[in-house]
PDB file of C-alpha atoms in Angstrom:
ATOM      1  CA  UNK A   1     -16.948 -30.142   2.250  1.00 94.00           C
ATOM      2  CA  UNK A   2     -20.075 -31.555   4.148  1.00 95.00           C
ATOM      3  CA  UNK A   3     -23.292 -32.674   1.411  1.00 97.00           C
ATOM      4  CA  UNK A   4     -26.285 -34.345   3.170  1.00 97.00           C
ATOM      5  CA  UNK A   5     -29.695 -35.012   1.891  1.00 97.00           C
ATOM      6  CA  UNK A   6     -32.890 -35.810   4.029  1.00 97.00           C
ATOM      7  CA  UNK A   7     -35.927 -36.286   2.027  1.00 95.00           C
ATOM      8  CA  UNK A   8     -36.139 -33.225   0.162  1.00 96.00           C
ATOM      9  CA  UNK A   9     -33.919 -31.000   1.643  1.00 98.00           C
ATOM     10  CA  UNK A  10     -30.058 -30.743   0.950  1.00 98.00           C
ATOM     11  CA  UNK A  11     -27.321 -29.402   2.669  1.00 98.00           C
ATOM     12  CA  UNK A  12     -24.172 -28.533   1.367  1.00 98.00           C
ATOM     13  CA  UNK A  13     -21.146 -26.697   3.496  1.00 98.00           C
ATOM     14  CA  UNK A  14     -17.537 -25.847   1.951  1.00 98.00           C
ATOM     15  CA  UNK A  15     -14.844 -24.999   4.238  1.00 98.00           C
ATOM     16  CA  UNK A  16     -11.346 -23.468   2.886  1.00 96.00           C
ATOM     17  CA  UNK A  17      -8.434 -23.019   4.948  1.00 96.00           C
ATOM     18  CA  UNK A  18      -4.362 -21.552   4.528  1.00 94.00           C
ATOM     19  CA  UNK A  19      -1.634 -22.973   6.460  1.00 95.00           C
ATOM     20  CA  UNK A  20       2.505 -22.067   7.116  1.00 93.00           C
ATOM     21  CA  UNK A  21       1.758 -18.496   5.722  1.00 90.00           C
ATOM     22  CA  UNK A  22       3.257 -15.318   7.047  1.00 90.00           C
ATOM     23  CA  UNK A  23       2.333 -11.828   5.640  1.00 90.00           C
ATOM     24  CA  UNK A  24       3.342  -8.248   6.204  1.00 90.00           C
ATOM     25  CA  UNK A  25       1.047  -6.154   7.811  1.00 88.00           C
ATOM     26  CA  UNK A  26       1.185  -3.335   6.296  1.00 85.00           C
ATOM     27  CA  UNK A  27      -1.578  -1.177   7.658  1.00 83.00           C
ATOM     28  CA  UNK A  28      -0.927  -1.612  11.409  1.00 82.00           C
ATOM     29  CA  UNK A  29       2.649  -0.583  10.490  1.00 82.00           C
ATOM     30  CA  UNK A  30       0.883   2.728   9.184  1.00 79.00           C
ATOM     31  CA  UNK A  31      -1.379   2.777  12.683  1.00 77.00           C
ATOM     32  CA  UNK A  32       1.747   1.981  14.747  1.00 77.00           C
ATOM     33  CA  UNK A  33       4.742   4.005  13.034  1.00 74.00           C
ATOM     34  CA  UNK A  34       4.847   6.304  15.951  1.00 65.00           C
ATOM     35  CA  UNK A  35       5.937   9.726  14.130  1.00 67.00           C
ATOM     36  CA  UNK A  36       5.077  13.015  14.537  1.00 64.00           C
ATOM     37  CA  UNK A  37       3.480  13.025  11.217  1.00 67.00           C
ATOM     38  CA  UNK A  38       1.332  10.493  12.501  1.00 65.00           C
ATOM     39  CA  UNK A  39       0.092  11.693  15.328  1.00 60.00           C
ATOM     40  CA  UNK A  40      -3.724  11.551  14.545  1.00 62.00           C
ATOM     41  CA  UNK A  41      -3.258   8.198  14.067  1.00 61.00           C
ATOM     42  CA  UNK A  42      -1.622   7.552  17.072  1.00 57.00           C
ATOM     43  CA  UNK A  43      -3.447   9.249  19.380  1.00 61.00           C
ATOM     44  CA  UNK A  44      -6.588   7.205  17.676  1.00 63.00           C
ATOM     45  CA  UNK A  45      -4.741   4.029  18.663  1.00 71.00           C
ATOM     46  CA  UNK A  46      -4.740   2.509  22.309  1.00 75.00           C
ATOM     47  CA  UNK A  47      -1.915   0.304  22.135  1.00 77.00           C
ATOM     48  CA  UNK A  48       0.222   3.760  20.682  1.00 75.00           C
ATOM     49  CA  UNK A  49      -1.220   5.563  23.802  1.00 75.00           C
ATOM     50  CA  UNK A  50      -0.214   2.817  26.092  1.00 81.00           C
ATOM     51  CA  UNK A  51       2.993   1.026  24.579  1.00 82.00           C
ATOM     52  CA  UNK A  52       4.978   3.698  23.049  1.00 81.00           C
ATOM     53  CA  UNK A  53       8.112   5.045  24.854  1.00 82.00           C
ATOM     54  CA  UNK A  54       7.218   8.337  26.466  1.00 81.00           C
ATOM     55  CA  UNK A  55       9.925   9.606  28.574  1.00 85.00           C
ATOM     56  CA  UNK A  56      13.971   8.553  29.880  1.00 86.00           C
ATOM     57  CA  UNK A  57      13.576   4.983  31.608  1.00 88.00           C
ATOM     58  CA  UNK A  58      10.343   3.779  29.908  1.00 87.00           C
ATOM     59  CA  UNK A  59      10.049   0.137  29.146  1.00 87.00           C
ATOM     60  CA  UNK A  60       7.684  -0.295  25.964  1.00 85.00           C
ATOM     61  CA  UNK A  61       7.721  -2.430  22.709  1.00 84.00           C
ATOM     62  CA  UNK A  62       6.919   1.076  20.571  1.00 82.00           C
ATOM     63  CA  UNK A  63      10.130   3.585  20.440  1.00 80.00           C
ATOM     64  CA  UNK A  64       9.511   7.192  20.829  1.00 78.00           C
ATOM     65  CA  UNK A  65       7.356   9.025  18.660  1.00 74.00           C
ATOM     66  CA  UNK A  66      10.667  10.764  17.737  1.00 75.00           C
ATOM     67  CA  UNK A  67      12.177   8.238  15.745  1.00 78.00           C
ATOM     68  CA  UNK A  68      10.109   6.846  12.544  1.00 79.00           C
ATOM     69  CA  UNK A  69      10.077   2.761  13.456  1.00 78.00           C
ATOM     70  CA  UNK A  70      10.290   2.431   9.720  1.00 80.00           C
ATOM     71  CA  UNK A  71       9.540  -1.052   8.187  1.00 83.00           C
ATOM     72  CA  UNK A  72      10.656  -4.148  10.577  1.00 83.00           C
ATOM     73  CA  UNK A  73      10.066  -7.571  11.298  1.00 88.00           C
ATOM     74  CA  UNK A  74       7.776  -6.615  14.081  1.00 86.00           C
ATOM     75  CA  UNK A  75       5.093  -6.348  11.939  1.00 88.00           C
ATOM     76  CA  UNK A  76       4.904 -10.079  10.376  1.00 91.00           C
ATOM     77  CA  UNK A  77       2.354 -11.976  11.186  1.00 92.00           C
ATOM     78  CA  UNK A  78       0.694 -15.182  11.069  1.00 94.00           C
ATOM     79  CA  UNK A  79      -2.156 -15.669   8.486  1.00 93.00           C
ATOM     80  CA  UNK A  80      -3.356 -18.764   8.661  1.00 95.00           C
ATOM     81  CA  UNK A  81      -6.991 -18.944   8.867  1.00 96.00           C
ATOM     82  CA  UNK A  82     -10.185 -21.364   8.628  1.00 97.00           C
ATOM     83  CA  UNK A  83     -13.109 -19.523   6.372  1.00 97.00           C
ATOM     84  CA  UNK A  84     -16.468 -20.659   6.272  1.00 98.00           C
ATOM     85  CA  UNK A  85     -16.792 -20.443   2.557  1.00 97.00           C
ATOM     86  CA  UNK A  86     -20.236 -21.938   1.516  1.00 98.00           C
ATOM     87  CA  UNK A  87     -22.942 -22.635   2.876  1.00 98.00           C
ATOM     88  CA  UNK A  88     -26.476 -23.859   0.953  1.00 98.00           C
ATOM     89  CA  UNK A  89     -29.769 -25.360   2.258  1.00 98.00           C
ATOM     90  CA  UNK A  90     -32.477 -26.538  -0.611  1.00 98.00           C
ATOM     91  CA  UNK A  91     -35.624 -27.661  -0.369  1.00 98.00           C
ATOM     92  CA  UNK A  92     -37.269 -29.870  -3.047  1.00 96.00           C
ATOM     93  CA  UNK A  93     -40.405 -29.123  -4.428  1.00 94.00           C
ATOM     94  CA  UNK A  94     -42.581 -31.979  -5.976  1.00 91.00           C
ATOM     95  CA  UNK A  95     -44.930 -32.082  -9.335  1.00 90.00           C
ATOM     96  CA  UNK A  96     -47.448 -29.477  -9.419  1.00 88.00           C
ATOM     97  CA  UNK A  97     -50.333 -30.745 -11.249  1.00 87.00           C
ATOM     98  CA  UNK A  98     -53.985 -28.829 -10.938  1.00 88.00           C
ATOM     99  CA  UNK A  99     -56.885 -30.808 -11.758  1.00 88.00           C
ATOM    100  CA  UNK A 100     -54.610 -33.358 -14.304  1.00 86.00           C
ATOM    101  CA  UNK A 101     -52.703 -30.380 -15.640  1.00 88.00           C
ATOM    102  CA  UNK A 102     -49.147 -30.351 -15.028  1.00 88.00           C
ATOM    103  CA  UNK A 103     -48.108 -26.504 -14.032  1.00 88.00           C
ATOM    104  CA  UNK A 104     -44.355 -27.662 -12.923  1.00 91.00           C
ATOM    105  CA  UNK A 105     -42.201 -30.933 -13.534  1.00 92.00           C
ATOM    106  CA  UNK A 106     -39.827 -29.965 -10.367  1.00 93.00           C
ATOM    107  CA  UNK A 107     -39.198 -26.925  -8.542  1.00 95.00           C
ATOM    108  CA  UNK A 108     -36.140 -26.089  -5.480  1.00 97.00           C
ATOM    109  CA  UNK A 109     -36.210 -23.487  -3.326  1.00 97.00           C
ATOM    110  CA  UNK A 110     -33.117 -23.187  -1.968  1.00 98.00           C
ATOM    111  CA  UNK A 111     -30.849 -19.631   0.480  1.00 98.00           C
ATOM    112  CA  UNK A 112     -26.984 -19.884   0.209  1.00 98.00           C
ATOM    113  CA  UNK A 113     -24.776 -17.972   2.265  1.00 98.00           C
ATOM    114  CA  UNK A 114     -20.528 -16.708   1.338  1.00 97.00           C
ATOM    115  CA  UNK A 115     -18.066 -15.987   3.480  1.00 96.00           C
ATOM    116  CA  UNK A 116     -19.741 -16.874   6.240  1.00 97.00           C
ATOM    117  CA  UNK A 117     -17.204 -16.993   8.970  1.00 96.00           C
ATOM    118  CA  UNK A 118     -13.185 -16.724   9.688  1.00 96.00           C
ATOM    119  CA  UNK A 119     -11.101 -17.663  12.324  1.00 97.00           C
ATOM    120  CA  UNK A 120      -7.554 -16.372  12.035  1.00 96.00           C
ATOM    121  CA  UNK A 121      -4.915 -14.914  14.093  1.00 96.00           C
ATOM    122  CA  UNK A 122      -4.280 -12.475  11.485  1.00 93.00           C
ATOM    123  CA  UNK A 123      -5.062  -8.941  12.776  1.00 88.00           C
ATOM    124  CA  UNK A 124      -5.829  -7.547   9.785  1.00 86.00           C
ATOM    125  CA  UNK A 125      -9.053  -6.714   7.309  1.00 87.00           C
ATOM    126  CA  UNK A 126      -8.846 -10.465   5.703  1.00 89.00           C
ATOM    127  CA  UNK A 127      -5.796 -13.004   5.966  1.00 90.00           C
ATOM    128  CA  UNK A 128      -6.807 -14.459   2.270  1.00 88.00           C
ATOM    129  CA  UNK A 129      -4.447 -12.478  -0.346  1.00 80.00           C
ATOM    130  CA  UNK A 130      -2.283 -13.286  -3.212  1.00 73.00           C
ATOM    131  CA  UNK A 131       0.334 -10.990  -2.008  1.00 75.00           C
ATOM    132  CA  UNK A 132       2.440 -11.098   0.890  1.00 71.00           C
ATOM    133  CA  UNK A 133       1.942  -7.618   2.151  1.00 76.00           C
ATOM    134  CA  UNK A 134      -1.197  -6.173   3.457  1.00 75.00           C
ATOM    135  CA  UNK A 135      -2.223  -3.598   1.334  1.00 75.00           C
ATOM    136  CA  UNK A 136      -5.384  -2.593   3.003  1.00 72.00           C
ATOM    137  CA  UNK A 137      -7.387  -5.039   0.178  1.00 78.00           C
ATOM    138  CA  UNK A 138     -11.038  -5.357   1.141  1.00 82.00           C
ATOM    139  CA  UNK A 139     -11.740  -8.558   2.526  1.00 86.00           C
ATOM    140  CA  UNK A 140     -14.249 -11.257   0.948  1.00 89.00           C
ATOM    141  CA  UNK A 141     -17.416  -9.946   1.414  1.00 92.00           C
ATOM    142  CA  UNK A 142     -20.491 -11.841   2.816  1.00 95.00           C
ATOM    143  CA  UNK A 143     -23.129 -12.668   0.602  1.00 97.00           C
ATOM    144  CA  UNK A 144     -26.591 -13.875   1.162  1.00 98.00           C
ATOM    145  CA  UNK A 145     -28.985 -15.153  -1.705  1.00 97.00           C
ATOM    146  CA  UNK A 146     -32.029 -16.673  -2.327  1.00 98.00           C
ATOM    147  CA  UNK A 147     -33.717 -18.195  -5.163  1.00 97.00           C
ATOM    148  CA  UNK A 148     -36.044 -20.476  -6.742  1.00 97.00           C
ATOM    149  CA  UNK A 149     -35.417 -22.906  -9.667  1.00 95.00           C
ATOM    150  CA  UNK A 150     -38.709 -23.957 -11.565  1.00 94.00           C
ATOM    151  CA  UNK A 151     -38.846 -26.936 -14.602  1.00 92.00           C
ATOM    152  CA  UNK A 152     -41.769 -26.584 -16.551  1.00 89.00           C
TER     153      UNK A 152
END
């Protein structure tokens, strides 16, 4: 977390983070399996078009779209990551008083920002889960707001 103050404004920052976490990727498995019955898919997918066994004497991490690659090990990944969680800037607004009448005690003004940024070597939609397979979950979303908070 990171909170600073400068004269009126504030800034606040949160920062979350996973380490020592490995997690099934499910959906590239789906992308990558390589069958027949997948061959939309594949042909949709460069690293299918260019590292998938084609022919007697190939040398390529992806067997022939003959044989179903199944579930395998190949597919576990690291998903560690570093989110930019938070992020909030206020500003502090002063007494409003209009020829001796008080119209406000205190006001802030303030635009907050979620989900800001990730940095993972996960390769799929979002390494934050609470399962260990990747079931094509939507990831956090961003979120942007803005507001005002008046005391009369």
């Amino acid at each position: 977390t990171l909170d600073a103050r400068y004269n009126r404004i504030t800034l606040s920052a949160l920062f979350s983070y996973q380490l020592k976490v490995t997690r099934y990727n499910n959906i590239e498995n789906w992308v990558r399996r390589g069958v027949a019955g997948y061959v939309g898919i594949v042909n949709a997918s460069r690293v299918m078009l260019t590292q998938q066994w084609q022919k007697p004497g190939d040398v390529a991490f992806y067997q022939s779209p003959a044989y179903d690659r199944g579930f395998n090990s190949s597919d576990l990944q690291d998903a560690k990551f570093l989110r930019f969680r938070n992020l909030l800037v206020a500003y502090d607004i002063p007494e409003l008083n209009v020829r001796g009448l008080r119209l406000i005690k205190s006001a802030r003004f303030y635009v907050q920002g979620q989900n800001l940024a990730i940095w993972s070597p996960w390769r799929g939609p979002d390494p934050e889960d609470n399962n260990n397979i990747s079931l094509n979950e939507f990831p956090n979303p961003k979120m942007f707001v803005m507001g005002i908070d008046i005391n009369f």
